[in-house]
Amino acid sequence: MKLSVFYIFTVLITYESVKALQILAIENIAGKSHWNFLNAVLRSLSDNGHNVTVFTPFPDGNQVNYTEVYIELPAKVSMDAVDTLNTFSKPEVMIPLVMTMTRHFCSIIHEQKDMLEILNSGKSNFDIIITEVASSECASYVAFKLDLPLIYVIPSPMVTYIEHTVLGDVSNPATVSHLMAHHAVPKTFAQRFSNVVLLGFSLFALIYKEMELKKIDPQPYDLVKPIKPSLVFMNTHYITDAPRPLPASVIQVGGVHLKTPRSIPNDILEFIENSPHGVIYFTFGSVISMSTLPDHIQNVFKETLAQVPQRVLWKFEGEMKDKPINVMTSKWFPQRDILMHPNVKLFISHGGISGVYEAVDAGVPVLGFPLFYDQPRNIENLVDAGMGISMDLLSIQKDELLKNILDLTNNEKYMKNAKIASERFKDRPMSPAELVVYWTEYVIRHKGAPHLRSQAFNLTWYQYFLLDFIRSNCNDEHIVCTMKLLVYYILTLLIKYYASVDALQILAIQNIAAKSHWNFMSAVLQALSDNGHNVTVYTPFLAGNRDNYTEVYLELPSRVGLEALESINSLGKATVIIPLGMNMTRYYCNIIHEQKDIREILRSGKSNYDIIITELLSSECSSYVASKLNLPLIYVIPSSMITYMEHTVLGDVSNPSTVSHLLAHHAVPKTFFQRFSNVILLGFSLIALLYKEMELKKVDIQPYDLVKPIKPSLILMNSDLITEGPRPMPPNVIQIGGIHLKTPNRIPN
């Protein structure tokens, strides 16, 4: 742990120092849970020496480097439960309502006295704007007027229906659920179908409502082009939100609001600790008033909870009639502190994202009664993680409720899975607060960081969705040391828990006889062996054994010193290189699997290794050793993403209107011709690869053709957002471009 802290500290202080920033922040939604997230982001910055001025409807006092300006926004709290459920759970109501509310709040904020002075002056001493984005880009107006970089915060998972507007990209609805979907990921045809319909409806509903409001009540912010954010801080983490490709400008800081637990008030603590069977904590948050639940629903809860052996802490406003003897009620409980107590066995919740993180961090199972917005999706993610059960509030039945409570409290799998989720949630190279500070300073260091923004912002909507292509077809047929330290640290974290573990036994295979490929693989392995892990590598490029590092010679045919024109004329053609790559990959796999030591390992089906690291080429035959030994697999890619293998190994496909094919002759497809050729090249390479592999399987079937390929746990890729255009990446793709760079040696005389 001390070494980990040292690495982070070194990384953070090696970069060019940034003077104390002057940050202007605006909380433009009168929702306490929204404010909790933004407030945590701002506290991270002020605690690190930056000066924050924030306009907020929830003032709680100025502090050093932190000044609040009260802004009055209408807020709704303790709402009627059934009315809320019947209204806000409907996308056709919620989406237009949020657009109306967002613009209304923007108008109030822009008319506030202090803000009006700032806007009228057109200048300020601020360096950057931080604000929340809900449904309208009116939130960017202040940044436009002051000509300052903008950071958005999103206190929920990604607001799917503004994703294209804010980020430029659109997630594939076949794999990424809409924010208001009732599933964590769309697994069935019905879920994918409803996901597409919901996305389409929400996009059109939002556009229509904004056009209507602009016509009825035009505002100054309607007359200017919205500023696109340099960054988006999003309240997500891939433990509580299914992994998905994200642009480089989206930084996941889920859990940033979590504070060190404090002492629990004595009366509550005594209640918890004098509960021999543990405690259940029950709340629906600050928005819903529990006392407004219909009597029959309240009675189901009371009668059921009276039958469980646990004591119950129930957040309830006012006096409760017929309160069970094992229940304590209060209009407020210190939720975070309670959930962290080891005697808490279950959390009954509505699925608000803040409470979800508190439950995950504490490792407590959840019984969810999602009400609206992102809550059904949040709870379903916990169900998929094996630490929760979801129920419908309006159709609740006593027998089902009792069964689920007893299952969650008595079946050890739920608590075990909750603890696993907690360990994964906490296992990060940097804390959320450190990420906030680093990336905010990064934006200033790099003058707004325009290089993080998606190429999609340079396209019209019909170009992004390749409609022009379809129409055309229809009509016409210094930081080398820092980089090394950071990579060492990330690599280590990605294959172990924070908890102390023994040195890993790593089996690596260099499966292509190309020196540049080996240079990348060798740097990855050196990072691991230098950090105390034991590496055994089969390689055609021997450099000598050393501590924790053993090489086994692997004879692979190599071509060096090729004739220049011949190489360009053959290997420069996609029609040649893609089938050739498949041939070569399978040929090398066959040689490797027949190597004496490897053959013995494959025959035994067991080993002392913990993980396999090998290069990804054009065939998944590279995964065969991992499959036979039933070990996790890490692929290294010494180039940029191999576009035509992306779907096979990652499950996702990058949009060819914004992401160039590996063999394309352009960095990003800017023109129609480039997008057209990019689509053709991607389509050809996928078909050519598939056809060639089918042909080879028919001619020369191999053992690896008879087993299902292992999918990689991670991919370590030789790329960086400076040398390759920003693109959405799944969380299991780690960019470590430059890992091979060493401290320069003296040049010979």
XYZ file of C-alpha atoms in Angstrom:
749
model
C 0.000 0.000 0.000
C 2.864 2.391 0.830
C 4.394 1.642 -2.565
C 1.035 2.330 -4.236
C 0.769 5.688 -2.496
C 4.331 6.490 -3.547
C 3.515 5.771 -7.184
C 0.422 7.967 -7.176
C 2.250 10.765 -5.371
C 5.118 10.607 -7.847
C 2.748 10.745 -10.801
C 0.843 13.690 -9.402
C 3.882 15.836 -8.615
C 5.918 15.038 -11.714
C 3.586 16.900 -14.044
C 3.963 20.623 -14.449
C 2.496 22.244 -11.372
C -0.722 24.218 -11.748
C -1.254 27.342 -9.685
C -4.376 27.530 -7.573
C -7.281 27.604 -9.999
C -10.207 30.003 -9.748
C -13.228 27.758 -10.277
C -16.783 28.942 -10.854
C -19.340 26.222 -10.157
C -23.111 26.256 -10.588
C -25.587 23.763 -9.151
C -28.462 24.169 -11.564
C -30.742 21.397 -10.281
C -32.525 21.712 -6.935
C -32.005 18.074 -6.015
C -30.083 17.258 -2.845
C -28.615 14.045 -4.238
C -27.410 16.011 -7.282
C -25.788 18.556 -4.992
C -24.099 15.861 -2.911
C -22.205 14.736 -6.004
C -21.215 18.203 -7.238
C -20.328 19.251 -3.698
C -17.974 16.273 -3.351
C -16.298 17.169 -6.661
C -15.811 20.767 -5.518
C -14.556 19.782 -2.054
C -11.933 17.593 -3.727
C -10.672 20.662 -5.565
C -10.831 23.128 -2.670
C -9.135 20.628 -0.346
C -6.316 20.497 -2.889
C -5.737 24.251 -2.765
C -7.970 25.465 -5.601
C -10.392 28.333 -5.020
C -14.045 27.477 -5.592
C -16.983 29.865 -5.863
C -20.258 27.991 -6.184
C -23.823 29.142 -6.815
C -26.018 26.629 -4.998
C -29.521 26.239 -3.545
C -27.993 24.158 -0.719
C -25.514 26.361 1.181
C -23.784 24.755 4.147
C -21.141 27.362 4.977
C -17.992 28.869 3.519
C -14.602 27.323 4.161
C -11.006 27.984 3.215
C -10.824 28.191 -0.614
C -14.564 27.619 -0.800
C -17.263 30.319 -1.133
C -20.985 29.726 -1.588
C -23.493 32.079 -3.190
C -27.104 31.216 -2.429
C -29.362 30.830 -5.414
C -33.043 30.150 -4.897
C -34.350 27.308 -7.026
C -37.713 25.608 -6.455
C -37.151 22.178 -4.901
C -39.526 19.289 -4.334
C -38.832 17.018 -1.379
C -40.896 14.488 0.567
C -43.216 14.012 -2.402
C -46.176 11.657 -2.434
C -44.836 8.220 -3.297
C -47.600 6.985 -5.605
C -47.975 10.299 -7.443
C -44.228 10.364 -7.982
C -44.194 6.803 -9.243
C -47.116 7.353 -11.604
C -45.613 10.540 -13.003
C -41.840 10.375 -13.045
C -41.541 6.708 -13.983
C -43.010 7.464 -17.419
C -40.442 8.575 -20.042
C -43.129 10.446 -21.984
C -43.636 12.633 -18.888
C -40.149 12.673 -17.405
C -38.118 13.672 -20.465
C -40.131 16.763 -21.522
C -40.471 17.705 -17.848
C -36.712 17.634 -17.283
C -36.152 19.790 -20.383
C -38.697 22.334 -19.142
C -37.224 22.292 -15.646
C -33.636 22.637 -16.879
C -34.403 25.699 -18.987
C -36.469 27.210 -16.168
C -33.587 26.781 -13.732
C -31.116 28.219 -16.274
C -33.280 31.314 -16.641
C -33.448 31.804 -12.863
C -29.687 31.388 -12.485
C -28.837 33.788 -15.308
C -31.077 36.449 -13.727
C -29.521 36.108 -10.277
C -27.880 39.416 -9.301
C -24.282 38.236 -8.923
C -24.477 35.980 -11.959
C -26.018 38.759 -14.038
C -23.056 40.998 -13.232
C -20.635 38.288 -14.325
C -22.514 37.677 -17.580
C -22.874 41.383 -18.391
C -19.180 42.040 -17.821
C -18.228 39.254 -20.217
C -15.038 38.675 -18.272
C -13.952 37.309 -14.936
C -11.007 36.074 -12.934
C -12.173 32.485 -13.206
C -10.231 29.779 -15.019
C -12.891 27.138 -15.561
C -16.624 26.468 -15.156
C -18.062 23.348 -13.511
C -21.791 22.716 -13.716
C -24.335 19.944 -14.072
C -25.876 18.969 -17.374
C -29.430 17.654 -17.294
C -31.331 17.926 -20.575
C -30.406 21.282 -22.084
C -27.097 22.826 -23.066
C -28.270 26.119 -21.592
C -25.977 25.058 -18.738
C -23.007 25.949 -20.976
C -24.083 29.580 -21.481
C -21.915 31.014 -18.701
C -18.844 29.259 -20.134
C -19.665 30.714 -23.561
C -20.048 34.263 -22.251
C -16.787 34.103 -20.297
C -14.924 32.118 -22.975
C -13.790 29.521 -20.444
C -13.373 25.747 -20.601
C -16.323 23.796 -19.275
C -16.590 20.655 -17.157
C -19.947 18.947 -16.805
C -20.886 16.740 -13.886
C -23.505 14.019 -14.260
C -24.675 12.753 -10.847
C -26.309 9.668 -12.362
C -25.186 7.145 -14.962
C -24.924 8.577 -18.470
C -28.028 10.511 -19.500
C -28.463 8.451 -22.653
C -30.641 10.873 -24.559
C -28.123 13.753 -24.357
C -25.051 11.596 -24.949
C -24.667 12.571 -28.598
C -25.227 16.248 -27.831
C -22.667 16.416 -25.033
C -20.089 13.803 -26.066
C -20.595 13.460 -29.801
C -20.995 9.692 -29.648
C -24.011 7.441 -29.163
C -23.818 4.126 -27.329
C -25.060 1.042 -29.134
C -28.565 0.295 -27.759
C -27.948 -3.399 -28.396
C -25.385 -3.449 -25.579
C -25.925 -0.308 -23.465
C -29.200 0.251 -21.647
C -31.067 3.536 -21.737
C -30.872 5.485 -18.484
C -34.575 4.869 -17.867
C -34.595 1.220 -18.935
C -35.728 -1.421 -16.467
C -32.760 -3.671 -17.192
C -29.048 -3.372 -16.455
C -28.035 -4.609 -19.908
C -30.345 -5.529 -22.813
C -30.008 -9.324 -22.852
C -33.157 -10.416 -24.699
C -34.643 -9.389 -28.031
C -37.529 -7.684 -26.217
C -35.092 -5.668 -24.099
C -33.002 -4.650 -27.106
C -36.148 -3.737 -29.024
C -37.561 -1.649 -26.164
C -34.139 -0.070 -25.655
C -34.019 1.122 -29.264
C -37.588 2.424 -29.102
C -36.904 4.207 -25.807
C -33.746 5.818 -27.162
C -35.468 6.931 -30.357
C -38.470 8.292 -28.487
C -36.383 10.172 -25.927
C -34.222 11.810 -28.603
C -37.243 13.014 -30.576
C -39.172 14.032 -27.445
C -36.236 16.088 -26.218
C -35.675 17.826 -29.556
C -39.384 18.548 -29.994
C -39.778 19.933 -26.470
C -36.754 22.190 -26.779
C -37.943 23.519 -30.153
C -41.345 24.203 -28.603
C -39.835 26.052 -25.624
C -37.505 28.075 -27.847
C -40.517 29.229 -29.839
C -42.696 30.024 -26.819
C -40.029 31.522 -24.559
C -36.762 32.308 -26.392
C -33.789 32.989 -24.135
C -30.352 34.584 -24.702
C -28.677 31.177 -24.526
C -30.750 30.069 -27.534
C -28.911 32.595 -29.711
C -25.394 31.234 -29.193
C -23.679 27.997 -30.080
C -23.326 25.856 -26.955
C -19.848 25.193 -25.596
C -18.883 21.529 -25.644
C -17.339 20.268 -22.408
C -13.645 19.578 -22.051
C -14.506 16.862 -19.543
C -17.469 15.103 -18.007
C -17.247 13.791 -14.441
C -19.789 10.994 -14.227
C -21.108 9.308 -11.102
C -20.506 5.778 -12.376
C -18.215 2.825 -11.870
C -18.140 -0.393 -13.864
C -19.094 -2.402 -10.777
C -22.442 -0.608 -10.472
C -22.930 0.179 -14.160
C -22.250 -2.425 -16.841
C -18.968 -1.887 -18.753
C -19.407 0.188 -21.894
C -17.216 2.126 -24.320
C -16.617 5.671 -23.096
C -14.883 8.613 -24.779
C -11.588 9.830 -23.343
C -13.314 12.947 -21.998
C -15.584 10.984 -19.636
C -14.039 10.357 -16.227
C -15.850 7.917 -13.952
C -15.720 9.136 -10.345
C -18.516 7.066 -8.829
C -18.317 7.151 -5.045
C -16.562 10.522 -4.841
C -19.191 11.584 -2.280
C -18.280 8.780 0.136
C -16.762 10.120 3.342
C -14.925 8.469 6.187
C -17.618 7.020 8.489
C -18.300 8.981 11.663
C -19.570 7.939 15.067
C -23.204 6.845 15.104
C -25.453 8.631 17.655
C -25.654 6.619 20.880
C -29.346 5.706 20.708
C -29.004 4.352 17.163
C -25.693 2.631 17.933
C -27.186 0.904 20.959
C -30.147 -0.258 18.868
C -27.776 -1.724 16.256
C -25.339 -3.388 18.621
C -28.070 -4.913 20.789
C -29.522 -6.706 17.767
C -28.312 -10.327 17.992
C -29.550 -11.155 14.474
C -28.363 -7.934 12.901
C -30.133 -4.881 11.534
C -32.050 -3.984 8.375
C -31.859 -0.368 7.210
C -34.909 0.862 5.253
C -35.235 4.189 3.398
C -36.559 5.620 0.143
C -34.305 8.679 0.276
C -35.090 12.367 0.654
C -37.401 12.858 -2.340
C -40.117 10.373 -1.367
C -42.109 10.694 1.849
C -42.521 7.180 3.241
C -45.594 8.238 5.205
C -47.428 8.976 1.924
C -47.370 5.326 0.891
C -50.900 3.871 0.681
C -52.023 2.159 3.881
C -52.076 -1.297 2.313
C -48.427 -0.959 1.240
C -47.368 0.386 4.640
C -49.193 -2.508 6.296
C -47.400 -5.063 4.124
C -44.058 -3.613 5.202
C -45.033 -3.417 8.884
C -46.505 -6.912 9.052
C -43.553 -8.428 7.205
C -40.839 -6.630 9.150
C -42.529 -7.649 12.411
C -41.854 -11.282 11.439
C -38.128 -11.031 10.681
C -35.561 -11.772 13.419
C -33.578 -8.613 12.667
C -34.206 -5.181 14.102
C -35.153 -2.489 11.576
C -34.116 1.150 11.212
C -36.883 2.707 9.105
C -36.665 6.284 7.812
C -40.231 7.467 8.319
C -41.696 10.948 8.640
C -44.008 11.512 11.608
C -45.584 8.955 13.917
C -46.104 5.408 12.679
C -49.316 3.662 13.678
C -48.953 0.073 14.868
C -45.183 0.245 14.730
C -43.618 -3.224 15.187
C -41.591 -3.629 18.383
C -38.418 -4.428 16.425
C -38.578 -1.162 14.437
C -37.007 2.230 15.177
C -38.256 5.143 13.063
C -36.815 8.591 12.447
C -37.125 11.247 9.778
C -33.329 11.141 9.433
C -30.610 8.544 9.913
C -26.843 8.808 9.283
C -27.116 6.437 6.337
C -23.449 6.160 5.377
C -22.360 5.489 8.955
C -25.111 2.932 9.548
C -24.372 0.948 6.390
C -20.702 0.702 7.350
C -21.566 -0.957 10.669
C -20.760 -4.698 10.488
C -24.077 -5.655 12.107
C -26.130 -4.304 9.183
C -27.376 -7.278 7.160
C -29.649 -5.694 4.543
C -30.409 -2.354 2.915
C -33.981 -1.815 1.636
C -33.707 1.038 -0.852
C -35.309 2.800 -3.809
C -32.052 2.560 -5.765
C -30.792 6.137 -5.771
C -27.231 6.094 -7.070
C -25.710 7.647 -3.922
C -27.229 4.953 -1.723
C -26.193 2.277 -4.215
C -22.547 3.314 -3.864
C -22.847 3.414 -0.093
C -24.216 -0.144 -0.099
C -21.547 -1.385 -2.507
C -18.752 0.312 -0.566
C -20.040 -1.248 2.665
C -20.628 -4.648 1.055
C -24.294 -4.864 2.115
C -26.973 -6.739 0.085
C -29.864 -4.662 -1.257
C -33.594 -5.240 -1.604
C -34.638 -2.681 -4.194
C -37.960 -0.967 -4.838
C -36.982 1.289 -7.767
C -39.319 4.208 -8.364
C -38.216 6.273 -11.378
C -35.459 7.629 -13.637
C -32.196 5.666 -13.255
C -33.324 3.679 -10.200
C -34.657 0.527 -11.969
C -31.403 0.284 -13.913
C -29.308 0.866 -10.788
C -31.050 -1.928 -8.898
C -30.823 -4.308 -11.850
C -27.059 -3.795 -11.898
C -26.965 -4.973 -8.275
C -29.154 -7.941 -9.206
C -26.695 -8.828 -11.972
C -23.864 -8.538 -9.445
C -25.618 -11.150 -7.304
C -26.020 -8.821 -4.322
C -29.617 -7.713 -4.701
C -33.238 -8.505 -5.479
C -35.658 -6.100 -7.180
C -39.380 -5.807 -6.386
C -42.274 -3.695 -7.645
C -43.612 -1.365 -4.966
C -47.212 -1.051 -6.166
C -47.773 -4.810 -6.504
C -46.007 -5.800 -3.292
C -47.260 -8.927 -1.489
C -46.415 -9.925 2.073
C -45.359 -13.510 1.283
C -43.014 -12.463 -1.510
C -41.513 -9.663 0.572
C -40.858 -11.963 3.526
C -39.351 -14.625 1.276
C -36.967 -12.119 -0.333
C -35.884 -10.589 2.980
C -35.172 -14.014 4.466
C -33.324 -15.072 1.323
C -31.141 -11.964 1.315
C -30.315 -12.228 5.021
C -29.898 -16.014 5.285
C -28.391 -17.025 1.948
C -24.659 -16.386 2.243
C -24.219 -15.861 -1.497
C -25.718 -12.362 -1.352
C -23.388 -11.145 1.385
C -20.437 -12.870 -0.301
C -21.200 -11.215 -3.647
C -21.691 -7.858 -1.923
C -18.225 -8.155 -0.375
C -16.732 -9.089 -3.756
C -18.386 -6.054 -5.359
C -17.040 -3.893 -2.534
C -13.480 -5.132 -3.051
C -13.670 -4.469 -6.787
C -15.208 -1.048 -6.236
C -12.371 0.007 -3.944
C -9.600 -1.400 -6.146
C -8.575 1.659 -8.180
C -5.254 3.206 -9.221
C -6.474 6.618 -8.012
C -9.324 7.636 -5.737
C -12.292 9.501 -7.276
C -11.172 12.711 -5.540
C -7.655 12.361 -6.969
C -9.123 11.819 -10.434
C -11.179 15.003 -10.111
C -8.131 17.058 -9.165
C -5.822 15.524 -11.759
C -8.200 15.877 -14.706
C -9.377 19.384 -13.807
C -5.762 20.523 -13.690
C -5.137 18.598 -16.918
C -7.768 20.679 -18.720
C -6.043 23.880 -17.637
C -2.544 22.588 -18.414
C -3.647 21.738 -21.933
C -5.670 24.873 -22.692
C -9.108 23.296 -22.538
C -7.891 19.864 -23.732
C -9.583 19.998 -27.157
C -7.741 16.800 -28.098
C -10.066 14.843 -25.784
C -13.180 15.716 -27.759
C -14.689 13.259 -30.179
C -14.352 13.610 -33.937
C -18.141 13.208 -33.949
C -18.506 16.912 -33.104
C -17.177 17.664 -36.585
C -19.957 15.659 -38.239
C -23.618 16.293 -38.823
C -26.044 13.785 -37.347
C -26.613 12.124 -40.715
C -22.868 11.817 -41.305
C -22.376 10.316 -37.840
C -25.018 7.679 -38.484
C -23.549 7.030 -41.973
C -26.773 8.014 -43.691
C -24.809 9.873 -46.360
C -22.883 6.673 -47.020
C -26.085 4.638 -47.228
C -27.657 7.232 -49.497
C -24.589 7.208 -51.719
C -24.703 3.432 -51.965
C -28.371 3.484 -52.795
C -27.974 6.145 -55.444
C -24.566 5.374 -56.917
C -23.845 1.870 -55.891
C 9.101 14.517 -20.422
C 7.389 12.223 -18.798
C 9.060 8.914 -19.482
C 9.738 8.184 -15.792
C 6.253 9.186 -14.781
C 4.749 7.045 -17.524
C 6.757 4.042 -16.362
C 5.736 4.474 -12.744
C 2.078 4.926 -13.646
C 2.071 1.897 -15.932
C 3.800 -0.274 -13.322
C 1.163 0.702 -10.819
C -1.817 0.213 -13.105
C -0.580 -3.145 -14.362
C -0.156 -4.421 -10.845
C -3.560 -3.207 -9.695
C -5.344 -4.670 -12.665
C -4.366 -8.230 -11.801
C -4.580 -8.224 -8.032
C -6.581 -6.794 -5.153
C -5.284 -4.077 -2.874
C -4.982 -6.737 -0.248
C -1.518 -8.235 -0.075
C -1.055 -11.146 -2.501
C 1.812 -13.472 -3.275
C 3.953 -12.742 -6.301
C 2.003 -13.760 -9.396
C 3.187 -16.572 -11.640
C 2.796 -15.198 -15.157
C 3.076 -17.214 -18.356
C 3.719 -15.020 -21.395
C 3.946 -16.048 -25.039
C 5.385 -13.848 -27.781
C 3.512 -15.319 -30.723
C 4.875 -13.254 -33.588
C 8.505 -12.993 -34.661
C 8.670 -9.228 -35.044
C 11.106 -7.188 -32.973
C 8.853 -4.117 -32.644
C 6.069 -6.340 -31.316
C 8.491 -7.906 -28.841
C 9.718 -4.499 -27.660
C 6.201 -3.694 -26.468
C 5.579 -7.098 -24.888
C 9.001 -7.047 -23.236
C 8.289 -3.656 -21.639
C 4.976 -4.952 -20.250
C 6.666 -8.015 -18.775
C 9.552 -6.005 -17.359
C 7.069 -3.731 -15.587
C 5.619 -6.812 -13.900
C 8.874 -8.569 -13.045
C 10.374 -5.335 -11.698
C 7.379 -5.132 -9.389
C 8.052 -8.553 -7.862
C 5.979 -10.864 -10.076
C 7.498 -13.990 -11.620
C 7.421 -14.054 -15.411
C 8.113 -17.014 -17.670
C 8.056 -16.004 -21.319
C 8.313 -18.023 -24.520
C 9.967 -15.745 -27.060
C 12.015 -15.811 -30.269
C 14.035 -12.829 -28.979
C 16.241 -13.835 -26.064
C 17.838 -11.128 -23.942
C 18.839 -13.121 -20.860
C 17.263 -14.231 -17.609
C 17.219 -12.063 -14.496
C 15.462 -11.928 -11.149
C 11.786 -12.943 -11.484
C 12.190 -13.266 -15.247
C 12.851 -16.472 -17.219
C 12.996 -16.777 -20.991
C 12.365 -19.942 -22.996
C 13.500 -19.854 -26.597
C 10.735 -20.261 -29.136
C 11.809 -20.675 -32.740
C 9.500 -18.752 -35.041
C 10.303 -17.826 -38.657
C 11.105 -14.144 -38.967
C 11.395 -11.837 -41.945
C 13.688 -8.848 -41.577
C 15.404 -6.609 -44.081
C 12.538 -6.901 -46.559
C 12.815 -5.251 -49.954
C 11.098 -1.862 -49.700
C 8.976 -1.764 -52.858
C 7.956 -5.390 -52.511
C 6.777 -4.756 -48.958
C 4.775 -1.695 -49.954
C 3.185 -3.405 -52.936
C 2.130 -6.463 -50.967
C 1.875 -5.709 -47.262
C 0.468 -2.253 -47.956
C -2.700 -3.773 -49.405
C -5.597 -4.744 -47.151
C -6.519 -7.481 -49.623
C -3.138 -9.078 -48.922
C -2.304 -8.248 -45.320
C -5.590 -9.389 -43.720
C -5.680 -12.949 -45.130
C -1.910 -13.126 -44.645
C -2.319 -12.098 -41.005
C -4.803 -14.932 -40.447
C -2.509 -17.456 -42.151
C 0.491 -16.300 -40.163
C -1.329 -16.242 -36.810
C -2.603 -19.791 -37.129
C 0.789 -20.959 -38.422
C 2.541 -19.450 -35.403
C -0.096 -20.890 -33.038
C 0.584 -24.363 -34.447
C 4.343 -24.004 -33.920
C 3.877 -22.708 -30.375
C 1.452 -25.447 -29.361
C 3.909 -28.086 -30.623
C 6.821 -26.646 -28.642
C 7.939 -29.298 -26.155
C 7.273 -27.434 -22.895
C 4.022 -25.880 -24.121
C 2.814 -29.269 -25.357
C 3.414 -30.776 -21.919
C 1.504 -27.933 -20.273
C -1.417 -28.364 -22.671
C -1.522 -32.127 -22.170
C -1.500 -31.859 -18.382
C -4.246 -29.229 -18.427
C -2.843 -27.689 -15.262
C 0.023 -25.481 -14.166
C 1.268 -23.258 -11.378
C 0.567 -20.115 -13.364
C -1.970 -17.463 -12.368
C -2.478 -15.645 -15.659
C -1.576 -15.748 -19.361
C -0.270 -12.771 -21.343
C 0.012 -13.015 -25.109
C -0.368 -10.894 -28.212
C -3.620 -10.530 -30.098
C -3.257 -10.907 -33.835
C -5.888 -12.036 -36.318
C -7.097 -15.272 -34.738
C -8.282 -16.221 -31.282
C -6.077 -19.315 -31.429
C -3.832 -17.188 -29.199
C -6.270 -17.853 -26.356
C -5.958 -21.651 -26.540
C -3.382 -22.011 -23.758
C -5.545 -19.932 -21.409
C -8.561 -22.052 -22.353
C -6.762 -25.338 -21.650
C -5.418 -24.126 -18.299
C -8.622 -22.299 -17.348
C -6.708 -19.113 -16.554
C -7.529 -15.434 -17.087
C -6.079 -13.948 -20.254
C -4.511 -10.578 -21.021
C -3.921 -9.591 -24.628
C -1.294 -7.062 -25.619
C -1.707 -5.094 -28.833
C 1.552 -3.418 -29.913
C -0.336 -1.206 -32.368
C -3.552 0.746 -32.221
C -6.768 -1.259 -31.954
C -7.006 -3.997 -34.586
C -10.307 -2.734 -35.910
C -11.392 -5.945 -37.570
C -10.834 -7.944 -34.340
C -12.599 -5.441 -32.095
C -16.009 -7.083 -32.040
C -14.537 -10.563 -31.647
C -12.486 -9.811 -28.543
C -14.345 -6.839 -27.010
C -17.924 -7.320 -28.142
C -18.169 -3.730 -29.403
C -17.556 -2.130 -32.786
C -16.344 1.441 -33.154
C -18.409 3.717 -35.374
C -16.551 3.973 -38.717
C -17.859 7.510 -39.163
C -15.595 8.679 -36.314
C -12.941 5.974 -35.774
C -10.505 5.075 -38.541
C -9.724 1.512 -39.545
C -6.263 0.329 -38.498
C -5.206 0.161 -42.164
C -6.808 3.464 -43.187
C -4.656 6.251 -44.592
C -6.230 8.925 -42.414
C -6.109 9.626 -38.680
C -9.825 10.349 -38.429
C -12.404 10.129 -41.239
C -13.134 13.812 -41.851
C -14.502 13.796 -45.392
C -17.314 11.850 -46.983
C -14.798 9.929 -49.085
C -12.812 8.954 -45.983
C -15.932 7.796 -44.169
C -17.047 5.915 -47.272
C -13.693 4.151 -47.681
C -13.570 3.478 -43.930
C -16.895 1.637 -44.024
C -15.862 -0.357 -47.098
C -12.510 -1.241 -45.525
C -14.132 -2.376 -42.283
C -16.738 -4.443 -44.094
C -14.159 -6.021 -46.393
C -11.745 -6.865 -43.580
C -14.451 -8.510 -41.465
C -15.653 -10.640 -44.376
C -12.119 -11.443 -45.577
C -11.036 -12.492 -42.093
C -14.101 -14.644 -41.543
C -13.816 -16.287 -44.959
C -10.095 -16.992 -44.578
C -10.539 -18.557 -41.148
C -13.392 -20.754 -42.388
C -11.212 -21.838 -45.300
C -8.260 -22.696 -43.053
C -10.459 -24.575 -40.585
C -11.754 -26.678 -43.445
C -8.301 -27.384 -44.893
C -6.328 -27.778 -41.661
C -8.504 -28.082 -38.556
C -6.613 -27.677 -35.278
C -7.377 -28.500 -31.613
C -8.029 -24.832 -30.851
C -10.807 -24.853 -33.459
C -12.734 -27.319 -31.295
C -12.950 -25.190 -28.143
C -14.678 -21.915 -27.404
C -12.085 -19.112 -27.285
C -11.421 -17.406 -23.962
C -12.293 -13.711 -23.978
C -9.623 -11.473 -22.457
C -9.941 -9.972 -19.000
C -7.842 -7.042 -20.203
C -6.219 -5.631 -23.298
C -3.044 -3.581 -22.897
C -2.807 -1.417 -26.006
C 0.097 0.590 -27.363
C -1.855 3.792 -27.889
C -2.430 7.172 -26.285
C -5.042 9.840 -26.855
C -2.308 12.242 -28.003
C -1.135 10.038 -30.868
C -4.542 8.595 -31.707
C -7.850 10.419 -31.961
C -10.147 10.087 -28.919
C -12.561 7.188 -29.227
C -14.932 5.305 -26.926
C -13.142 2.495 -25.109
C -14.493 -0.294 -22.900
C -13.034 -0.248 -19.373
C -10.999 -3.408 -20.006
C -8.883 -1.670 -22.668
C -5.931 0.056 -21.021
C -3.901 2.477 -23.123
C -0.214 2.302 -22.183
C 1.409 3.848 -25.239
C 5.044 4.697 -24.520
C 5.675 1.949 -21.973
C 8.734 0.869 -23.969
C 10.389 4.283 -23.572
C 13.512 4.171 -21.442
C 15.717 6.824 -19.946
C 17.966 7.994 -22.825
C 21.509 6.601 -22.921
C 24.529 8.594 -23.917
C 25.001 8.752 -27.681
C 28.269 7.134 -28.905
C 30.970 9.663 -29.679
